Amino acid sequence: MLLAERAESERLRQIIRELQRHRFGRRAESLPQEQLQFALEEAEQIEAAGLAKTESPVERKTRAAKRRANRGALPTHLPRIETVIDVASTTCPGCFGTLHRIGEDVSERLDIVPAQFRVLVVRRPKYACRTCEDVVLQAPAAARLIEGGLPTEATIAQVLVSKYADHLPLYRQAQIYARQGVNLDRSTLADWVGRAAFLLRPVHQRLLDKLKASSKLFADETTAPVLDPGRGRTKTGQLFAYVRDDRPWVGSDPPGVAYVYAPDRKAAQPIAHLAGFRGILQVDGYAGYKVLADRSEVRLAFCWSHVRRHFYELAQGGPAPIASEALVRIAALYRIEADIRGRSAEERLAVRQERTRPLVDTLQPWLREKLSLISQKTKLAEAIRYALSRWAGLCLFLEDGRVEIDNNAVERAIRPLALTRKNALFAGSDGGAEHWAVIASLIETCKLRDVEPHGYLADVITRIVNDHPQSRLDELLPWAYPTTPKLRAVA
């Protein structure tokens, strides 16, 4: 009785520690890179200010020469505006003859013109015949997304990218535009977004269909708060994310992500979304995916990162030798994965069979042994049971070199949704959340593919408005557009 009470007390204490960490602590399990970057930025600013104050002219000239030698060239596609700084007179100050040009020094500086609005004026002359009074000719007007509306397709693309790629809510965009003397109401911007999302729905559906034709996908979901006017508060919808990313094993299919909004998290949602999919689905422990696997030709690969997370939370709460040793054992698996990332599926499988399988084969009996020694009511027992109950799916990466050790690819794809959710707080309706899924899918796929999203969206909207054939939707997917080359830092 006493042992049971102690075990229950420890379990409750662990729950309290987890809640405190969730409320007040750092949630990420990795090093806080963003915070580290902030600290470095501050240190670099202080150093630069100190140099500006104490640097001598000779030191300044030396640093300038070093800076010019180490930096890359500015991109060639940027327009060049040349300025010539010439001598006042070409007369020789010594003999008063004429100086001749022997060369020049050329320097380039990066300049920025702040984003500005401009008005495109389109004139369509009308012509009439003096003889035939009823004949009037005029060139037809170009098609527009919003008939009689103000924005060009590029303007609408800018609003979409700002909202869903740069996470700027529409009211903040309206404030930015107002500073430039253009008063655009938030409701007007919302109308543009809604019309664009409706136009892009077939492209989104085609993207999802192409992903479902793959042999392996990642899946996860995150909450999507949606305004519920009837109850005067928000309700919790779900944004499901389905990701294909074969780059770690040099697969030929391009990476992509499709988000699908659902009003709830029931198993019926992923079953409907993935209708027709046959292959390996890499997921977390959500039970809805198990129902999907039981009803279709889908094999589930589970995530070692989620297994690790349970032990990490225990180790963070205080001395936990079993949890700490589990973390060490799992870390050894990840070190092997780091070594084989970017190799072919066959090479990855061979290395895993040689190096990883022995570690996994010893880990399972070790977990069973520790589980038999501890109280079954503790959080540690829950963490061990979580791993053992999913062991077949956790070991699937040992049988197929295409399978990853974890589900991090889709978790990375969900982070932009979390940033948009943090800034916008909620979607205005179920329809607004569906628009969110449509546009974010195309933008995030562009980012995975290194396609510039503004130019992509502007072109796709223009082509659809001009009656692009439904039978050629593949030409409108981000994969059909040129990628942006990787650029060396210019400074």
Coordinates of C-alpha atoms in Angstrom, one line a residue:
M1 CA 0.0 0.0 0.0
L2 CA 2.8 2.4 0.9
L3 CA 4.7 1.6 -2.2
A4 CA 1.6 2.2 -4.4
E5 CA 1.1 5.6 -2.7
R6 CA 4.7 6.5 -3.3
A7 CA 4.5 5.5 -6.9
E8 CA 1.3 7.5 -7.4
S9 CA 2.9 10.5 -5.6
E10 CA 5.9 10.4 -7.9
R11 CA 3.7 10.1 -10.9
L12 CA 1.8 13.2 -9.9
R13 CA 5.0 15.1 -9.2
Q14 CA 6.3 14.2 -12.6
I15 CA 3.1 15.5 -14.2
I16 CA 3.5 18.7 -12.3
R17 CA 7.1 19.0 -13.5
E18 CA 6.0 18.5 -17.1
L19 CA 3.3 21.1 -16.7
Q20 CA 5.8 23.6 -15.3
R21 CA 8.2 22.9 -18.1
H22 CA 5.4 23.3 -20.6
R23 CA 4.2 26.6 -19.0
F24 CA 7.5 28.2 -18.0
G25 CA 10.4 26.2 -19.6
R26 CA 11.9 25.7 -23.0
R27 CA 9.8 23.2 -25.0
A28 CA 12.4 22.3 -27.6
E29 CA 14.6 19.3 -26.9
S30 CA 17.5 20.6 -29.1
L31 CA 19.8 23.5 -28.4
P32 CA 18.0 26.9 -28.5
Q33 CA 19.6 28.0 -31.8
E34 CA 17.3 31.0 -32.2
Q35 CA 18.1 32.4 -28.8
L36 CA 21.8 31.8 -29.4
Q37 CA 21.6 33.7 -32.6
F38 CA 20.0 36.6 -30.8
A39 CA 22.8 36.7 -28.3
L40 CA 25.4 36.6 -31.1
E41 CA 23.7 39.5 -32.9
E42 CA 23.8 41.6 -29.8
A43 CA 27.5 40.8 -29.2
E44 CA 28.3 41.6 -32.9
Q45 CA 26.4 44.9 -32.7
I46 CA 28.4 45.9 -29.6
E47 CA 31.7 44.9 -31.3
A48 CA 30.8 46.9 -34.4
A49 CA 29.9 50.0 -32.3
G50 CA 33.2 49.7 -30.4
L51 CA 35.2 49.5 -33.7
A52 CA 33.4 52.5 -35.2
K53 CA 34.4 54.5 -32.1
T54 CA 38.1 53.5 -31.7
E55 CA 39.3 52.4 -35.2
S56 CA 42.0 54.5 -36.8
P57 CA 41.9 55.4 -40.5
V58 CA 44.7 52.9 -41.3
E59 CA 42.8 50.1 -39.5
R60 CA 39.6 51.1 -41.3
K61 CA 41.3 50.9 -44.7
T62 CA 42.8 47.4 -43.8
R63 CA 39.4 46.1 -42.7
A64 CA 37.8 47.4 -45.9
A65 CA 40.4 45.6 -48.1
K66 CA 39.8 42.4 -46.2
R67 CA 36.1 42.8 -46.5
R68 CA 36.3 43.2 -50.3
A69 CA 38.6 40.2 -50.6
N70 CA 36.3 37.8 -48.6
R71 CA 32.8 38.6 -49.7
G72 CA 31.0 37.1 -52.7
A73 CA 29.7 39.0 -55.7
L74 CA 26.3 40.6 -55.7
P75 CA 23.7 38.6 -57.7
T76 CA 23.9 39.3 -61.5
H77 CA 20.2 39.5 -61.9
L78 CA 20.0 42.7 -59.8
P79 CA 19.7 45.9 -61.9
R80 CA 22.8 48.1 -61.9
I81 CA 22.6 51.9 -61.7
E82 CA 26.0 53.3 -62.6
T83 CA 27.4 56.5 -61.3
V84 CA 30.7 57.9 -62.7
I85 CA 32.8 60.0 -60.3
D86 CA 35.3 61.7 -62.6
V87 CA 38.1 64.3 -62.1
A88 CA 37.2 67.9 -62.6
S89 CA 39.7 68.4 -65.4
T90 CA 41.7 66.1 -67.7
T91 CA 44.6 68.6 -67.9
C92 CA 47.9 67.5 -66.4
P93 CA 48.7 69.6 -63.4
G94 CA 52.5 69.2 -64.2
C95 CA 52.9 70.0 -67.9
F96 CA 49.3 71.1 -68.8
G97 CA 49.0 68.4 -71.4
T98 CA 45.9 66.1 -71.8
L99 CA 45.6 63.1 -69.5
H100 CA 44.6 59.8 -71.0
R101 CA 42.6 57.1 -69.3
I102 CA 44.6 54.1 -68.0
G103 CA 41.9 52.2 -66.1
E104 CA 39.3 52.6 -63.4
D105 CA 38.2 51.3 -60.0
V106 CA 34.8 49.8 -59.8
S107 CA 32.9 49.2 -56.5
E108 CA 29.5 47.8 -56.0
R109 CA 27.2 48.6 -53.0
L110 CA 23.9 47.0 -52.2
D111 CA 21.0 49.5 -52.3
I112 CA 17.4 49.0 -51.3
V113 CA 14.4 50.8 -52.7
P114 CA 11.6 50.3 -50.2
A115 CA 8.6 48.5 -51.5
Q116 CA 6.2 50.9 -53.2
F117 CA 2.9 50.8 -54.9
R118 CA 2.4 51.8 -58.5
V119 CA -0.7 52.2 -60.6
L120 CA -0.9 50.3 -63.9
V121 CA -3.0 52.3 -66.3
V122 CA -4.6 50.3 -69.1
R123 CA -6.1 52.2 -72.0
R124 CA -8.3 50.5 -74.6
P125 CA -9.1 52.8 -77.5
K126 CA -12.5 52.5 -79.2
Y127 CA -12.8 52.8 -82.9
A128 CA -15.9 53.5 -84.9
C129 CA -16.7 53.6 -88.7
R130 CA -17.9 56.9 -90.1
T131 CA -19.9 55.0 -92.8
C132 CA -21.3 52.1 -90.7
E133 CA -22.7 53.9 -87.7
D134 CA -23.3 50.7 -85.6
V135 CA -19.7 49.4 -85.8
V136 CA -17.5 50.0 -82.8
L137 CA -14.3 48.0 -82.2
Q138 CA -12.2 47.7 -79.1
A139 CA -9.6 45.2 -77.9
P140 CA -11.0 42.9 -75.1
A141 CA -9.9 43.6 -71.6
A142 CA -7.4 41.3 -70.0
A143 CA -8.8 38.7 -67.6
R144 CA -8.6 39.5 -63.9
L145 CA -9.0 37.5 -60.7
I146 CA -11.3 40.3 -59.4
E147 CA -13.3 41.8 -62.1
G148 CA -13.4 45.5 -61.7
G149 CA -11.1 45.3 -58.7
L150 CA -8.0 47.2 -57.9
P151 CA -5.2 44.5 -57.5
T152 CA -3.0 42.9 -60.0
E153 CA -2.2 39.3 -59.7
A154 CA 1.2 40.2 -58.3
T155 CA -0.4 42.4 -55.6
I156 CA -2.6 39.5 -54.5
A157 CA 0.4 37.2 -54.5
Q158 CA 2.2 39.6 -52.2
V159 CA -0.7 39.6 -49.8
L160 CA -0.7 35.8 -49.8
V161 CA 3.1 35.4 -49.3
S162 CA 3.1 38.0 -46.5
K163 CA 0.3 36.2 -44.7
Y164 CA 1.2 32.6 -45.1
A165 CA 5.0 32.7 -45.7
D166 CA 6.0 35.7 -43.6
H167 CA 3.2 35.3 -41.0
L168 CA 1.9 38.8 -41.2
P169 CA -1.9 39.0 -40.4
L170 CA -4.0 41.1 -42.8
Y171 CA -4.5 43.9 -40.3
R172 CA -0.7 44.4 -40.0
Q173 CA -0.4 44.4 -43.8
A174 CA -3.1 47.0 -43.9
Q175 CA -1.1 49.1 -41.5
I176 CA 2.1 48.7 -43.6
Y177 CA 0.2 49.8 -46.8
A178 CA -1.3 52.8 -45.0
R179 CA 2.2 54.1 -44.2
Q180 CA 2.7 54.3 -47.9
G181 CA -0.5 56.3 -48.5
V182 CA -2.7 53.4 -49.7
N183 CA -5.7 52.7 -47.5
L184 CA -6.7 49.1 -47.9
D185 CA -9.3 47.8 -45.5
R186 CA -8.6 44.4 -43.9
S187 CA -11.9 43.1 -45.2
T188 CA -10.8 44.0 -48.7
L189 CA -7.6 42.1 -48.3
A190 CA -9.6 39.2 -46.9
D191 CA -11.8 39.2 -50.0
W192 CA -8.7 39.0 -52.2
V193 CA -7.3 36.1 -50.2
G194 CA -10.6 34.2 -50.3
R195 CA -11.0 34.6 -54.1
A196 CA -7.4 33.5 -54.6
A197 CA -7.8 30.4 -52.4
F198 CA -10.9 29.4 -54.2
L199 CA -9.1 29.7 -57.5
L200 CA -6.1 27.6 -56.3
R201 CA -8.2 24.8 -54.9
P202 CA -7.8 22.5 -58.0
V203 CA -4.0 23.0 -57.8
H204 CA -4.0 22.0 -54.1
Q205 CA -6.1 18.9 -54.8
R206 CA -3.7 17.9 -57.6
L207 CA -0.8 18.4 -55.2
L208 CA -2.4 16.1 -52.6
D209 CA -3.3 13.5 -55.3
K210 CA 0.4 13.4 -56.5
L211 CA 1.6 13.0 -53.0
K212 CA -0.9 10.1 -52.4
A213 CA 0.6 8.4 -55.4
S214 CA 3.9 8.1 -53.6
S215 CA 5.1 4.9 -51.9
K216 CA 6.0 6.7 -48.6
L217 CA 4.6 9.7 -46.8
F218 CA 4.9 11.5 -43.4
A219 CA 1.8 12.5 -41.6
D220 CA 1.0 14.7 -38.6
E221 CA -1.6 17.2 -37.4
T222 CA -1.7 20.4 -35.4
T223 CA -4.5 22.4 -33.9
A224 CA -6.2 25.2 -35.9
P225 CA -8.3 27.5 -33.7
V226 CA -11.4 28.6 -35.6
L227 CA -13.8 31.4 -34.6
D228 CA -17.1 30.0 -33.5
P229 CA -19.5 33.0 -33.4
G230 CA -22.5 31.0 -32.2
R231 CA -20.7 30.3 -28.9
G232 CA -18.7 33.5 -28.7
R233 CA -15.4 31.7 -28.6
T234 CA -13.1 29.6 -30.8
K235 CA -13.3 25.9 -31.5
T236 CA -10.4 23.6 -32.2
G237 CA -10.1 22.3 -35.7
Q238 CA -7.2 20.4 -37.1
L239 CA -4.7 20.9 -39.9
F240 CA -3.4 17.6 -41.1
A241 CA 0.0 17.7 -42.9
Y242 CA 1.1 15.1 -45.5
V243 CA 4.7 15.3 -46.5
R244 CA 6.9 13.7 -49.1
D245 CA 10.6 14.2 -48.7
D246 CA 12.9 11.6 -50.3
R247 CA 16.0 13.8 -50.2
P248 CA 17.7 12.0 -47.3
W249 CA 18.0 8.9 -49.5
V250 CA 18.4 10.7 -52.8
G251 CA 15.0 9.8 -54.1
S252 CA 13.8 11.1 -57.5
D253 CA 10.4 12.5 -56.5
P254 CA 10.5 16.2 -55.5
P255 CA 9.6 17.2 -51.9
G256 CA 6.1 18.5 -51.2
V257 CA 3.6 19.1 -48.4
A258 CA -0.2 19.2 -48.5
Y259 CA -2.3 20.5 -45.6
V260 CA -5.9 19.5 -45.2
Y261 CA -8.3 21.2 -42.7
A262 CA -10.7 19.1 -40.7
P263 CA -13.1 20.2 -38.0
D264 CA -12.0 17.3 -35.7
R265 CA -9.3 14.7 -35.1
K266 CA -11.3 11.6 -35.6
A267 CA -9.8 8.7 -37.4
A268 CA -12.3 9.2 -40.3
Q269 CA -10.3 12.4 -41.3
P270 CA -6.9 10.8 -42.3
I271 CA -8.9 7.8 -43.7
A272 CA -10.7 10.2 -46.1
H273 CA -7.6 12.3 -46.8
L274 CA -5.4 9.3 -47.8
A275 CA -8.0 7.4 -49.7
G276 CA -6.1 5.4 -52.4
F277 CA -2.7 5.7 -50.7
R278 CA -0.7 2.5 -50.5
G279 CA 2.6 2.4 -48.9
I280 CA 4.5 3.4 -45.8
L281 CA 3.1 6.2 -43.6
Q282 CA 5.5 7.6 -41.0
V283 CA 3.6 8.9 -38.0
D284 CA 3.6 9.6 -34.3
G285 CA 1.5 7.7 -31.8
Y286 CA -1.9 9.1 -32.8
A287 CA -4.3 6.1 -32.8
G288 CA -6.2 7.3 -35.9
Y289 CA -3.4 6.2 -38.1
K290 CA -3.6 2.7 -36.7
V291 CA -7.3 2.6 -37.8
L292 CA -6.2 3.7 -41.3
A293 CA -3.6 0.9 -41.4
D294 CA -6.1 -1.7 -40.3
R295 CA -8.5 -0.7 -43.1
S296 CA -6.0 -0.2 -46.0
E297 CA -2.7 -1.3 -47.5
V298 CA -0.7 1.1 -45.3
R299 CA 2.2 0.2 -43.2
L300 CA 3.0 2.4 -40.2
A301 CA 6.5 3.5 -39.4
F302 CA 6.8 5.1 -36.0
C303 CA 9.0 7.9 -34.7
W304 CA 12.0 7.5 -32.4
S305 CA 11.9 11.2 -31.7
H306 CA 8.6 10.7 -29.9
V307 CA 10.0 7.8 -27.9
R308 CA 13.0 9.9 -27.0
R309 CA 10.8 12.8 -25.9
H310 CA 9.1 10.8 -23.1
F311 CA 12.5 9.9 -21.6
Y312 CA 13.8 13.4 -22.1
E313 CA 10.9 14.8 -20.0
L314 CA 11.7 12.4 -17.2
A315 CA 15.5 13.2 -17.4
Q316 CA 14.8 16.9 -17.2
G317 CA 12.8 16.6 -14.0
G318 CA 15.6 15.3 -11.9
P319 CA 17.9 12.3 -11.4
A320 CA 16.5 9.5 -13.6
P321 CA 19.2 6.9 -14.4
I322 CA 17.0 4.6 -16.5
A323 CA 15.6 7.5 -18.6
S324 CA 19.1 8.9 -19.0
E325 CA 20.5 5.6 -20.2
A326 CA 17.6 5.3 -22.6
L327 CA 18.6 8.7 -24.1
V328 CA 22.2 7.6 -24.5
R329 CA 21.1 4.4 -26.3
I330 CA 18.8 6.3 -28.6
A331 CA 21.5 8.9 -29.3
A332 CA 23.7 6.2 -30.7
L333 CA 21.0 5.4 -33.3
Y334 CA 20.9 9.0 -34.3
R335 CA 24.7 9.2 -34.7
I336 CA 24.5 6.4 -37.3
E337 CA 21.7 8.1 -39.1
A338 CA 23.7 11.3 -39.3
D339 CA 26.5 9.3 -41.0
I340 CA 24.3 7.9 -43.7
R341 CA 22.1 10.8 -44.5
G342 CA 22.3 11.6 -48.2
R343 CA 23.2 8.1 -49.3
S344 CA 21.1 5.7 -51.4
A345 CA 18.4 3.6 -49.8
E346 CA 20.5 0.5 -50.4
E347 CA 23.5 1.9 -48.7
R348 CA 21.5 3.1 -45.8
L349 CA 19.9 -0.3 -45.3
A350 CA 23.2 -2.1 -45.4
V351 CA 24.7 0.2 -42.7
R352 CA 21.6 -0.1 -40.5
Q353 CA 21.7 -3.9 -40.7
E354 CA 25.4 -3.9 -39.7
R355 CA 25.5 -1.1 -37.1
T356 CA 22.0 -0.2 -36.0
R357 CA 20.2 -3.5 -35.7
P358 CA 22.5 -4.9 -32.9
L359 CA 21.8 -1.8 -30.9
V360 CA 18.0 -2.1 -31.4
D361 CA 18.1 -5.8 -30.6
T362 CA 19.7 -5.2 -27.2
L363 CA 17.4 -2.2 -26.5
Q364 CA 14.1 -4.0 -26.4
P365 CA 15.1 -6.7 -23.8
W366 CA 16.7 -3.9 -21.7
L367 CA 13.5 -2.0 -21.7
R368 CA 11.5 -5.1 -20.8
E369 CA 13.8 -5.8 -18.0
K370 CA 13.6 -2.3 -16.6
L371 CA 9.8 -2.3 -16.9
S372 CA 9.6 -5.4 -14.7
L373 CA 11.6 -3.7 -12.0
I374 CA 9.6 -0.5 -11.6
S375 CA 6.1 0.4 -10.6
Q376 CA 3.6 0.1 -13.5
K377 CA 1.9 3.4 -12.4
T378 CA 4.9 5.7 -13.0
K379 CA 5.6 7.9 -15.9
L380 CA 8.7 5.9 -16.6
A381 CA 6.6 2.8 -17.1
E382 CA 4.4 4.7 -19.4
A383 CA 7.4 5.9 -21.5
I384 CA 8.7 2.3 -21.8
R385 CA 5.3 0.9 -22.7
Y386 CA 4.9 3.6 -25.3
A387 CA 8.0 2.3 -27.1
L388 CA 7.3 -1.4 -26.6
S389 CA 3.8 -1.2 -27.9
R390 CA 5.0 0.3 -31.2
W391 CA 8.1 -1.8 -31.6
A392 CA 7.3 -3.2 -35.0
G393 CA 6.7 0.2 -36.5
L394 CA 9.8 1.6 -34.7
C395 CA 11.9 -1.1 -36.3
L396 CA 10.6 -0.7 -39.9
F397 CA 13.5 1.7 -40.7
L398 CA 15.7 -1.4 -40.3
E399 CA 13.9 -3.2 -43.1
D400 CA 13.7 -0.3 -45.7
G401 CA 16.4 2.2 -46.4
R402 CA 13.8 4.8 -47.6
V403 CA 12.2 5.0 -44.1
E404 CA 13.5 7.7 -41.7
I405 CA 14.2 7.1 -38.1
D406 CA 11.7 9.8 -37.1
N407 CA 8.9 12.0 -38.2
N408 CA 10.8 15.2 -38.1
A409 CA 10.3 16.1 -41.7
V410 CA 6.5 16.6 -41.2
E411 CA 7.1 18.3 -37.8
R412 CA 9.3 20.9 -39.6
A413 CA 6.5 21.4 -42.1
I414 CA 4.1 22.1 -39.3
R415 CA 6.2 24.9 -37.7
P416 CA 5.1 27.5 -40.2
L417 CA 1.5 26.8 -39.4
A418 CA 2.3 27.4 -35.7
L419 CA 3.9 30.7 -36.5
T420 CA 0.9 31.8 -38.5
R421 CA -1.4 30.6 -35.8
K422 CA 0.6 32.5 -33.2
N423 CA 0.3 35.8 -35.1
A424 CA -3.2 35.5 -36.4
L425 CA -4.6 33.7 -33.3
F426 CA -7.4 32.0 -35.2
A427 CA -9.1 31.4 -38.5
G428 CA -12.3 33.3 -39.0
S429 CA -14.3 30.2 -40.1
D430 CA -14.0 26.7 -41.3
G431 CA -13.8 28.1 -44.8
G432 CA -10.9 30.4 -43.7
A433 CA -9.1 27.5 -42.3
E434 CA -9.5 25.6 -45.6
H435 CA -8.1 28.6 -47.4
W436 CA -5.2 28.5 -45.0
A437 CA -4.5 24.9 -45.9
V438 CA -4.7 25.5 -49.7
I439 CA -2.4 28.5 -49.8
A440 CA 0.1 27.3 -47.2
S441 CA 0.4 24.0 -49.0
L442 CA 1.6 25.7 -52.2
I443 CA 3.9 28.1 -50.4
E444 CA 5.6 25.5 -48.2
T445 CA 6.0 23.2 -51.2
C446 CA 7.7 26.1 -53.0
K447 CA 10.0 26.6 -50.0
L448 CA 10.9 22.8 -49.9
R449 CA 11.6 23.0 -53.7
D450 CA 13.5 26.3 -53.5
V451 CA 11.0 28.0 -55.7
E452 CA 10.3 31.7 -55.2
P453 CA 6.7 31.8 -53.9
H454 CA 5.7 35.3 -55.0
G455 CA 6.6 34.8 -58.6
Y456 CA 5.1 31.3 -58.5
L457 CA 1.7 32.4 -57.1
A458 CA 1.5 35.5 -59.4
D459 CA 2.1 33.3 -62.5
V460 CA -0.3 30.5 -61.4
I461 CA -3.1 33.0 -60.7
T462 CA -2.6 34.7 -64.0
R463 CA -2.6 31.5 -65.9
I464 CA -5.7 30.2 -64.2
V465 CA -7.6 33.5 -64.7
N466 CA -6.7 33.2 -68.4
D467 CA -8.4 29.7 -68.6
H468 CA -5.5 27.4 -68.1
P469 CA -6.8 23.9 -69.0
Q470 CA -7.8 21.6 -66.1
S471 CA -6.1 18.7 -67.9
R472 CA -2.7 20.4 -67.5
L473 CA -2.7 21.1 -63.8
D474 CA 0.7 19.5 -63.4
E475 CA 2.1 22.5 -65.1
L476 CA 0.9 24.6 -62.2
L477 CA 2.5 22.6 -59.4
P478 CA 5.6 24.2 -57.8
W479 CA 7.7 21.3 -59.1
A480 CA 7.2 22.6 -62.7
Y481 CA 8.8 26.0 -61.9
P482 CA 12.6 26.7 -61.9
T483 CA 14.4 26.7 -58.5
T484 CA 16.3 29.6 -57.1
P485 CA 20.0 28.9 -57.2
K486 CA 21.9 28.8 -53.9
L487 CA 23.8 32.0 -53.4
R488 CA 27.0 32.6 -51.6
A489 CA 26.7 35.2 -48.8
V490 CA 27.7 38.6 -50.2
A491 CA 28.9 40.0 -46.9

